[in-house]
PDB file of C-alpha atoms in Angstrom:
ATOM      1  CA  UNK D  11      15.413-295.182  73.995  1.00  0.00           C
ATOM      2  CA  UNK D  12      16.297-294.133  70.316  1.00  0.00           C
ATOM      3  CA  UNK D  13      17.574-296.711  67.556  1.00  0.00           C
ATOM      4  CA  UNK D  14      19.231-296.644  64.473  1.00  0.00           C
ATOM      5  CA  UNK D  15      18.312-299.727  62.564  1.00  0.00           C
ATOM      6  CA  UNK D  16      19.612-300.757  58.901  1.00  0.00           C
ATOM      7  CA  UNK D  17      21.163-303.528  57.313  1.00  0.00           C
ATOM      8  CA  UNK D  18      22.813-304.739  53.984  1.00  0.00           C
ATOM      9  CA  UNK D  19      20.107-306.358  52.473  1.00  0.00           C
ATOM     10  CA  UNK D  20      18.383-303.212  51.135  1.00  0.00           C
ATOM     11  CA  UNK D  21      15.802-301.213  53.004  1.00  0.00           C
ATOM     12  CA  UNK D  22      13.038-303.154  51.700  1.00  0.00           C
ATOM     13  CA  UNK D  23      14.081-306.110  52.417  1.00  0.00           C
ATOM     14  CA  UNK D  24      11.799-308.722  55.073  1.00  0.00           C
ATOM     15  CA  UNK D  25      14.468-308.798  57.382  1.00  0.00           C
ATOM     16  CA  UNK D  26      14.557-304.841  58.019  1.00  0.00           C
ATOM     17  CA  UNK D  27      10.719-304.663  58.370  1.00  0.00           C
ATOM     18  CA  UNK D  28      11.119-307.538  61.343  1.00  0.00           C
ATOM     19  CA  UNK D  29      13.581-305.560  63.375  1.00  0.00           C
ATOM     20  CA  UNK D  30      11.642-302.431  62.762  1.00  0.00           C
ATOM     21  CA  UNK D  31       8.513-304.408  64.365  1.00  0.00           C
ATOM     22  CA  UNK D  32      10.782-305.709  67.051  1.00  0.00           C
ATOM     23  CA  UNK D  33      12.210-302.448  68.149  1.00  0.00           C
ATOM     24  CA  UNK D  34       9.655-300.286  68.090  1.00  0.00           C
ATOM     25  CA  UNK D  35       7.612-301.456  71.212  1.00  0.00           C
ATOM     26  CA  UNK D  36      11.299-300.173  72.991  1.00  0.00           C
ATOM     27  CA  UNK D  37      11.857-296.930  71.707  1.00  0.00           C
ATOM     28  CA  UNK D  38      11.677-294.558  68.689  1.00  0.00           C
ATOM     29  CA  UNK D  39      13.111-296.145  65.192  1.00  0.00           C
ATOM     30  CA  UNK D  40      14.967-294.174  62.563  1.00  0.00           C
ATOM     31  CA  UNK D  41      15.725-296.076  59.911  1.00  0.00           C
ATOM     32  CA  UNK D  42      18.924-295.621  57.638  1.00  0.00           C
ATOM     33  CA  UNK D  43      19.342-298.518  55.199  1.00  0.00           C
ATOM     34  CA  UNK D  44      20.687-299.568  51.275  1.00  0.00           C
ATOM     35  CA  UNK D  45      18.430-298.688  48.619  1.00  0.00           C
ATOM     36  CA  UNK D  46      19.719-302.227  47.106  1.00  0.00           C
ATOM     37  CA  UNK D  47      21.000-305.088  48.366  1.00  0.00           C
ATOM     38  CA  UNK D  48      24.927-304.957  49.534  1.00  0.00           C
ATOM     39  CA  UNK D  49      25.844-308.005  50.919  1.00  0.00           C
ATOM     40  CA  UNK D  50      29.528-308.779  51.563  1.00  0.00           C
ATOM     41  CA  UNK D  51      30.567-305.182  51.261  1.00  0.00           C
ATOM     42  CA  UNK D  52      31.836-305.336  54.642  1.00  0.00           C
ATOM     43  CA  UNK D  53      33.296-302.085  56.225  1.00  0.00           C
ATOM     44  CA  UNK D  54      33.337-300.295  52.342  1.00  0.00           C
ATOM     45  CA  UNK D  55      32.947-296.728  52.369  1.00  0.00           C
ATOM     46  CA  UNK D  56      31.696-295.157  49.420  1.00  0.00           C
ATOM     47  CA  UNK D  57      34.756-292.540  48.425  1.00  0.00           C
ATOM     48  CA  UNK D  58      34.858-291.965  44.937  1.00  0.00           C
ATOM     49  CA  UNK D  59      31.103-290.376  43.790  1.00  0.00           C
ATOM     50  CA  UNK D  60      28.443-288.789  46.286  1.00  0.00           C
ATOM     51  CA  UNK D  61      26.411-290.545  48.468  1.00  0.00           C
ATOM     52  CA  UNK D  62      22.326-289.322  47.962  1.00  0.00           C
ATOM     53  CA  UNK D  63      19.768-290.436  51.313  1.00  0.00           C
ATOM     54  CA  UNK D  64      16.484-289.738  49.991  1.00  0.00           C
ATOM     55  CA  UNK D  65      13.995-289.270  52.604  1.00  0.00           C
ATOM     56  CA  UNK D  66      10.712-292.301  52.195  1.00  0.00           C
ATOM     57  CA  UNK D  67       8.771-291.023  55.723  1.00  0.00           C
ATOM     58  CA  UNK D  68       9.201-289.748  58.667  1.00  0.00           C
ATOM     59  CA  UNK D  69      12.477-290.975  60.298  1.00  0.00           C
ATOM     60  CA  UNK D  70      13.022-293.116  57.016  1.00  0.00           C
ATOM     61  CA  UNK D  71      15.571-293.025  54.809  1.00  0.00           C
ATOM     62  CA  UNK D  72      17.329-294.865  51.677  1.00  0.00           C
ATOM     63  CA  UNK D  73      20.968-294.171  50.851  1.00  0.00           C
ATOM     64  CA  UNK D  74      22.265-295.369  47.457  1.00  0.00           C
ATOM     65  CA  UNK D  75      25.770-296.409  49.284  1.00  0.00           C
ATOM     66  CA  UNK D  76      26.981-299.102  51.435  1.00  0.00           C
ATOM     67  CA  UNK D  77      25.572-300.584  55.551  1.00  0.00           C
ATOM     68  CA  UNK D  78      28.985-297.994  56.406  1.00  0.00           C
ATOM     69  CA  UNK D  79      27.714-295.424  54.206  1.00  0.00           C
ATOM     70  CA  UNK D  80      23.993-295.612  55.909  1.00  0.00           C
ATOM     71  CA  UNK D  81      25.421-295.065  59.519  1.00  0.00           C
ATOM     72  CA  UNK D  82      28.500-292.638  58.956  1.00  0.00           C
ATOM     73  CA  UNK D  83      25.594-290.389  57.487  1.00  0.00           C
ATOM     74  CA  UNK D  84      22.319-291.199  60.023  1.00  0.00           C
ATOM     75  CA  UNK D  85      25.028-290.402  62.743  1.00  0.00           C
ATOM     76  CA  UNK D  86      26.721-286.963  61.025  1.00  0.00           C
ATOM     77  CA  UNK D  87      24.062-285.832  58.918  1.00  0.00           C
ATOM     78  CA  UNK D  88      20.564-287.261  59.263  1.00  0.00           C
ATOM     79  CA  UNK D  89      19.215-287.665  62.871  1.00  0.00           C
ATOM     80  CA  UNK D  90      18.875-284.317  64.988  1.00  0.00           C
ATOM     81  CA  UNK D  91      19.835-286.382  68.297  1.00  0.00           C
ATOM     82  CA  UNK D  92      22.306-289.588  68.350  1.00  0.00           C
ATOM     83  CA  UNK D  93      20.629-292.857  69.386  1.00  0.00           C
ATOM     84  CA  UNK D  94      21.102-295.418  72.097  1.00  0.00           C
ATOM     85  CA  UNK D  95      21.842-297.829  69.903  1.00  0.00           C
ATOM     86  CA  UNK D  96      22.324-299.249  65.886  1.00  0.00           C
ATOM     87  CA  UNK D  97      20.823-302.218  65.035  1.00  0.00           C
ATOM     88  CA  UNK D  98      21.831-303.840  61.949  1.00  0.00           C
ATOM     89  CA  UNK D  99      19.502-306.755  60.473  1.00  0.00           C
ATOM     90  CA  UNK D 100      17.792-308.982  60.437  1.00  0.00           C
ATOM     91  CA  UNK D 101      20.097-310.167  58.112  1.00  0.00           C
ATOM     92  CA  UNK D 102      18.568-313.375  55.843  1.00  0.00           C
ATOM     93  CA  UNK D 103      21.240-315.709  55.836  1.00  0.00           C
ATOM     94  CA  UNK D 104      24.186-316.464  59.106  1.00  0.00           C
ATOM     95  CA  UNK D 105      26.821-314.165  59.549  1.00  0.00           C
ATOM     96  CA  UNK D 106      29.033-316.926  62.069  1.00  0.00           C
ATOM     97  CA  UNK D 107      32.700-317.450  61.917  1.00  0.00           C
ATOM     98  CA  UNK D 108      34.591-315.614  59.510  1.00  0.00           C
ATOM     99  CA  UNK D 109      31.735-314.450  57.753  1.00  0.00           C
ATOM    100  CA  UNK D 110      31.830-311.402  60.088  1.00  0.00           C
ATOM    101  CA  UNK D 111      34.843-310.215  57.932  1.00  0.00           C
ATOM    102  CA  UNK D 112      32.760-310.029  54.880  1.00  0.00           C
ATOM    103  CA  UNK D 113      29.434-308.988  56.621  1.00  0.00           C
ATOM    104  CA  UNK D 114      27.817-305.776  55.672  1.00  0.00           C
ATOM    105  CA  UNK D 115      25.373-306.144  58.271  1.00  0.00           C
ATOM    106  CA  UNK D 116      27.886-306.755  60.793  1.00  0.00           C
ATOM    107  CA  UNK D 117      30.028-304.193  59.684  1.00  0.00           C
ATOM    108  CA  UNK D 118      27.157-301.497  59.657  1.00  0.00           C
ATOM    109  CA  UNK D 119      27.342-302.003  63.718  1.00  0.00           C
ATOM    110  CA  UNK D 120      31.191-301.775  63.876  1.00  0.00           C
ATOM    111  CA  UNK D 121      30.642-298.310  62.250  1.00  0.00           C
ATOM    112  CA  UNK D 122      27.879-297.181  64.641  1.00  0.00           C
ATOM    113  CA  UNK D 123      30.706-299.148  67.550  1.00  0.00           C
ATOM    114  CA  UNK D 124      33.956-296.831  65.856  1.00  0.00           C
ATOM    115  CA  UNK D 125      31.508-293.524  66.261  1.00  0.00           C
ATOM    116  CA  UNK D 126      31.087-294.164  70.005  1.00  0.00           C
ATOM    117  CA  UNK D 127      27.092-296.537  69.879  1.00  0.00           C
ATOM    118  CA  UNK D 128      26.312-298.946  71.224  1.00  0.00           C
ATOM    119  CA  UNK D 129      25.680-301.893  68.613  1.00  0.00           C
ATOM    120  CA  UNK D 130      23.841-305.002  68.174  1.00  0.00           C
ATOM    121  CA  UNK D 131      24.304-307.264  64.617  1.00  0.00           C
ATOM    122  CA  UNK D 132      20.998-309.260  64.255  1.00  0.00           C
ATOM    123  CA  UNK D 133      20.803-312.529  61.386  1.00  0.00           C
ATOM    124  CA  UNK D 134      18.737-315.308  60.883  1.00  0.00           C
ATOM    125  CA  UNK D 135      20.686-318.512  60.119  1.00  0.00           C
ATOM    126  CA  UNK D 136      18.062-319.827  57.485  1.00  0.00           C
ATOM    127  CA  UNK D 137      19.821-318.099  54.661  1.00  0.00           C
ATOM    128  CA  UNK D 138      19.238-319.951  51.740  1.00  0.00           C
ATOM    129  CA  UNK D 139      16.968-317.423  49.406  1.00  0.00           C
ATOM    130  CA  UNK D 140      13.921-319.928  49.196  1.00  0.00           C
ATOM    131  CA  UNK D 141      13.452-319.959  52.818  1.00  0.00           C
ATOM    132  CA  UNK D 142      10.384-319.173  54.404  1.00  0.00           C
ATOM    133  CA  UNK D 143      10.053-315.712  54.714  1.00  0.00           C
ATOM    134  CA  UNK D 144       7.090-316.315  57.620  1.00  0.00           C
ATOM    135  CA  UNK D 145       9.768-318.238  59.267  1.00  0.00           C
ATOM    136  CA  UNK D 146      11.860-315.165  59.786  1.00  0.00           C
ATOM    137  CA  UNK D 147       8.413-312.214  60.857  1.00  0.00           C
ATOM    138  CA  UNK D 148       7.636-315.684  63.183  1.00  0.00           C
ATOM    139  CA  UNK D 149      10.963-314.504  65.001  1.00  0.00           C
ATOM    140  CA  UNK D 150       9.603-310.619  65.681  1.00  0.00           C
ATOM    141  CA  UNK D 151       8.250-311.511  69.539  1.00  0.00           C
ATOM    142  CA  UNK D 152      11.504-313.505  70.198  1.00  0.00           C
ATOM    143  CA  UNK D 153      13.822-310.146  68.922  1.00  0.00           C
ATOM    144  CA  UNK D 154      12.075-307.848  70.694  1.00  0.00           C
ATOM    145  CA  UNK D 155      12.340-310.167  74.158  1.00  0.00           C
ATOM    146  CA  UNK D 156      16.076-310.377  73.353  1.00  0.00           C
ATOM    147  CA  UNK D 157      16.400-306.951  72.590  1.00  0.00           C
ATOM    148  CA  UNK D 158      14.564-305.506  75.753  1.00  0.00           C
ATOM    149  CA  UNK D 159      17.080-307.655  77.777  1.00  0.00           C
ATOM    150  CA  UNK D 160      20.207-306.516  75.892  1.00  0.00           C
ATOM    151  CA  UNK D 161      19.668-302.610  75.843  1.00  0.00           C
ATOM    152  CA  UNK D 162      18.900-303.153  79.582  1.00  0.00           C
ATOM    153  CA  UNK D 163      22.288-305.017  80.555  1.00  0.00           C
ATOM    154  CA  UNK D 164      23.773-302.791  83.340  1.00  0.00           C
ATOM    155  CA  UNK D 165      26.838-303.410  82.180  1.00  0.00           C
ATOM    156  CA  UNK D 166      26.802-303.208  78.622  1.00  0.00           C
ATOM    157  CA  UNK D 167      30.505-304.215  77.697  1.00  0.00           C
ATOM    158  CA  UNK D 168      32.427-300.991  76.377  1.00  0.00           C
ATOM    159  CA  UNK D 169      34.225-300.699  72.700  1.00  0.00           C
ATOM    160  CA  UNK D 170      32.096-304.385  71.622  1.00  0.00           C
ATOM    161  CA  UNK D 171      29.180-305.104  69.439  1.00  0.00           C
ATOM    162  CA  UNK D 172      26.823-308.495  70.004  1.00  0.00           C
ATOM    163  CA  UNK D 173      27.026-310.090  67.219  1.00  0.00           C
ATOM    164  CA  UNK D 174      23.450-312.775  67.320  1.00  0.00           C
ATOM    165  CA  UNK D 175      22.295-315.153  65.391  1.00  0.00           C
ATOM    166  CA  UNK D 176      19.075-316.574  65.410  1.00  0.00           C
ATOM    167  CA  UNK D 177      18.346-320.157  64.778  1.00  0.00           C
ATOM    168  CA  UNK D 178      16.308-320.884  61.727  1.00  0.00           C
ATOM    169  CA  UNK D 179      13.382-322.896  63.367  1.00  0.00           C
ATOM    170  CA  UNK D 180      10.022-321.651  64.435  1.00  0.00           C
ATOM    171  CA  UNK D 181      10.656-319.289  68.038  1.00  0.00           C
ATOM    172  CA  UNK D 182       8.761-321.927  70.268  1.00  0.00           C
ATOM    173  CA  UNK D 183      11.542-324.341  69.523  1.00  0.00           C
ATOM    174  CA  UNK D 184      14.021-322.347  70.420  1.00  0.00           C
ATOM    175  CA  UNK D 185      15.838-323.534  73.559  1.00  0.00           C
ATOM    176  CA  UNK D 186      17.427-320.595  75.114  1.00  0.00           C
ATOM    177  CA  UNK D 187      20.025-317.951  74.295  1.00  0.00           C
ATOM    178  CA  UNK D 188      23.855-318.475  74.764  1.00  0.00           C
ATOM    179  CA  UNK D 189      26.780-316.807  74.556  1.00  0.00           C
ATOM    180  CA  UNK D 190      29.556-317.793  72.484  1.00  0.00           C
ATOM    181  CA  UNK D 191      32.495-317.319  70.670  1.00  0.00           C
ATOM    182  CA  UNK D 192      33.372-317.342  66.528  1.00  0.00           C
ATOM    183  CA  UNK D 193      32.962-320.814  65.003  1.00  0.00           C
ATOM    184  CA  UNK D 194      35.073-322.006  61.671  1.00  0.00           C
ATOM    185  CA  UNK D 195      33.806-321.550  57.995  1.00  0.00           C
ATOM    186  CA  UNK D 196      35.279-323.330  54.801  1.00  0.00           C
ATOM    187  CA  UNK D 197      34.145-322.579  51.466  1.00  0.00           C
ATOM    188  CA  UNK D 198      34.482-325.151  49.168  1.00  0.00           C
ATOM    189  CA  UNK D 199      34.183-324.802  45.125  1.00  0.00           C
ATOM    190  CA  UNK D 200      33.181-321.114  45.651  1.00  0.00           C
ATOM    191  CA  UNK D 201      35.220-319.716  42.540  1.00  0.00           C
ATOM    192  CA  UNK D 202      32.974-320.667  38.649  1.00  0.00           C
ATOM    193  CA  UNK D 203      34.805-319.853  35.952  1.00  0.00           C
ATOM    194  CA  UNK D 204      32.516-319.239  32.497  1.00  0.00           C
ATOM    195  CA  UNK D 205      33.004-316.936  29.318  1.00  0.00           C
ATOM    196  CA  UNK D 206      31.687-313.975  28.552  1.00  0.00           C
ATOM    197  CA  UNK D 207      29.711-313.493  25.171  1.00  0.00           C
ATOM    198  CA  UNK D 208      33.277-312.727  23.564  1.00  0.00           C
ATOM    199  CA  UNK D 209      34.935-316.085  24.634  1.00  0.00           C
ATOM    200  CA  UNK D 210      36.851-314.434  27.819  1.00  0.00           C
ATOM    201  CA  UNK D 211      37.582-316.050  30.895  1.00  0.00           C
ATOM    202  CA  UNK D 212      34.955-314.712  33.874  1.00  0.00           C
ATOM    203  CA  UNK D 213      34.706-316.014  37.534  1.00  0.00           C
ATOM    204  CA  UNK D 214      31.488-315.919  39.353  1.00  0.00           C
ATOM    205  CA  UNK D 215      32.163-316.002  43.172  1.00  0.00           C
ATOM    206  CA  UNK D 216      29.410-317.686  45.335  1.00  0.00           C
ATOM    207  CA  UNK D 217      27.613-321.023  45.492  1.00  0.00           C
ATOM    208  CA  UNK D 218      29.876-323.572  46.508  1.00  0.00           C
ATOM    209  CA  UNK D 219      29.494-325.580  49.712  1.00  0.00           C
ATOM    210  CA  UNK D 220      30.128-324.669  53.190  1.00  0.00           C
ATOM    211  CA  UNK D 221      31.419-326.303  56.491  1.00  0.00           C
ATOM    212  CA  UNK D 222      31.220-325.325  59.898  1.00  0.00           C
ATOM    213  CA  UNK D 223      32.942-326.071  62.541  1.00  0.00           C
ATOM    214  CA  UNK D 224      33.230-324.973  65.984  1.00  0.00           C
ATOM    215  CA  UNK D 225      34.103-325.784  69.559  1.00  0.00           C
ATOM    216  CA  UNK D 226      31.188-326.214  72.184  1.00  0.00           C
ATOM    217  CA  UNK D 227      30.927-322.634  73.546  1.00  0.00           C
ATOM    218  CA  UNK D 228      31.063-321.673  69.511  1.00  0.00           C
ATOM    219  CA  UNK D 229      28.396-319.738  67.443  1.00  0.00           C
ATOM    220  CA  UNK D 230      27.988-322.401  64.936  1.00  0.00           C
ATOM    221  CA  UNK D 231      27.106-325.261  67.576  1.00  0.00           C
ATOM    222  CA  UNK D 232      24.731-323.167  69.448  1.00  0.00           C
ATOM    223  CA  UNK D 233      22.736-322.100  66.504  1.00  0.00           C
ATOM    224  CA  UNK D 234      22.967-325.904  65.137  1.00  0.00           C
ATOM    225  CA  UNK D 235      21.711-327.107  68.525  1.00  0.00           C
ATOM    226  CA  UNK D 236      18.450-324.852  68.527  1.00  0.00           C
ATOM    227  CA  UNK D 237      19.976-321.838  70.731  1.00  0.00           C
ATOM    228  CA  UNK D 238      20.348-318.125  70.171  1.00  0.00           C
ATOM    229  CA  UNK D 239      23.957-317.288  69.562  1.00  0.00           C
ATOM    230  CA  UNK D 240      25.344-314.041  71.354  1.00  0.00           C
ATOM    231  CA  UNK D 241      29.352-313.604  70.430  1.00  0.00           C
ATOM    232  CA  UNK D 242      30.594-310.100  71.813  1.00  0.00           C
ATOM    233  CA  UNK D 243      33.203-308.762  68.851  1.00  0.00           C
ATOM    234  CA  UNK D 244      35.704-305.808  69.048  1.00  0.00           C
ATOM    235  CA  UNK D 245      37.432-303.595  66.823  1.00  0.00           C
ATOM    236  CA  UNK D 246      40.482-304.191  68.016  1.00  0.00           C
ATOM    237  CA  UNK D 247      41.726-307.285  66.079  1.00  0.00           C
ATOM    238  CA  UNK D 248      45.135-307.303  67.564  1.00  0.00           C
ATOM    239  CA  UNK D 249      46.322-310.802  68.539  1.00  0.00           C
ATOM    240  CA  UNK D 250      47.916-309.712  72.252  1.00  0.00           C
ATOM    241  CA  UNK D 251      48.645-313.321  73.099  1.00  0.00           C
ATOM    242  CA  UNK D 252      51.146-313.074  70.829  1.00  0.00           C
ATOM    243  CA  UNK D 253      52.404-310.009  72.141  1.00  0.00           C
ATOM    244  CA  UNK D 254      53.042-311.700  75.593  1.00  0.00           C
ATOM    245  CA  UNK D 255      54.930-313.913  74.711  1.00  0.00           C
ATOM    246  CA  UNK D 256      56.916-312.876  71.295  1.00  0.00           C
ATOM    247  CA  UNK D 257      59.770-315.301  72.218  1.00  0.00           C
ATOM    248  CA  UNK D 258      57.637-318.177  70.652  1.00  0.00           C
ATOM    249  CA  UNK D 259      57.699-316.383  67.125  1.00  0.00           C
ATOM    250  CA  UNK D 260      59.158-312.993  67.012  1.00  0.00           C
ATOM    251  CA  UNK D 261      63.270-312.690  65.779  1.00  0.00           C
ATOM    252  CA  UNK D 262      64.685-309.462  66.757  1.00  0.00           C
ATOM    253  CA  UNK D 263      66.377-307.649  64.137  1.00  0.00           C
TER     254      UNK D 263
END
């Protein structure tokens, strides 16, 4: 079994080292990541300036470009033989809900899914930046469990990525894995407007406060209720209910 693994929080980042440590009792690693940290970049390709990888070890390398940038050139350029799988994570922070618009690290498996690999998104829900770091390596043992039983699925479903996140309590309180579907997000007071040193208006995005919701079968109230959320996603973000039945909406004209 071969994996790509990378992520959006920069290749030396905790997270990347625990899904390194996780995957490797399955198969061989190459590793593909940021050489800094690009959160919320989503599916951003880098277009207007070169792209460098810069080899760190054996089957390691560091690309000063985006999560997109990091698979579109492990995949085309870097690794002599395509792998089973990318693996993107362990991201520090939830990526539930609508969040998976923004993601990087989510986004980094939709490229590996658009280039024909299989992909799994991996993030740990405790994602304030003065969490516990042990909390997250505590998790390794649990990953590579979950990750033996997911490359092993029989039926893997075709054109989707598994999008999980992991709960952020220690593994032995973990009550099970479940699969799910995308909870609800609202950002509140997100937007901070200051002044630059010359008196102009500036906005900081960020901060704020969040709220979740979600339905019972939802990512958001699995992780809140100690479980392992598994929510398949697909590329194709085409509403086809509303293709079946255009009469409800659609005018002719």
């Amino acid at each position: 079994m071969r994996f790509l693994v990378t992520n959006d929080d920069g290749i030396l980042a905790t997270g990347i080292q625990c899904l390194i440590d996780a995957a490797e009792p399955l198969g061989e690693v190459t590793v593909v990541a940021p050489d800094r940290e690009q959160s919320a970049t989503s599916h951003a390709l880098t277009l207007h300036h070169p792209v460098r990888p810069v080899q760190r070890a054996e089957r390691r390398w560091q690309v000063d470009g985006t999560p997109t940038d990091c698979v579109m050139l492990a995949l085309g350029a870097l690794m002599d033989e395509q792998p089973d799988f990318v693996l993107s994570g362990i991201n520090h922070g939830q990526n539930m809900g609508e969040d998976v618009l923004y993601s990087g690290t989510v986004s980094a498996a939709m490229e590996g899914l658009s280039l024909g690999i299989r992909a799994i998104a991996l993030s740990f829900a405790g994602g304030d930046l003065r969490a516990d770091v042990s909390l997250l390596e505590q998790q390794i043992p649990t990953v590579t469990k979950l990750l033996r039983h997911l490359v092993a699925l029989p039926n893997f479903p075709e054109k989707t990525l598994l999008n999980v996140n992991l709960p952020p309590i220690p593994p032995e309180q973990v009550k099970g894995v479940k699969l799910t579907r995308l909870g609800t997000r609202v950002y509140s007071n997100s937007l901070r407007k200051m002044e630059d040193p010359w008196g102009r208006p500036i906005f900081w995005i960020g901060g704020g406060s969040v709220t979740w919701t979600g339905e019972e079968n939802s990512d958001f109230r699995a992780v809140k209720d100690g479980y392992i959320s598994v929510t398949p996603l697909r590329l194709d973000l085409t509403h086809h209910d509303r293709l079946t039945a255009p009469e409800d909406w659609w005018l002719d004209l």
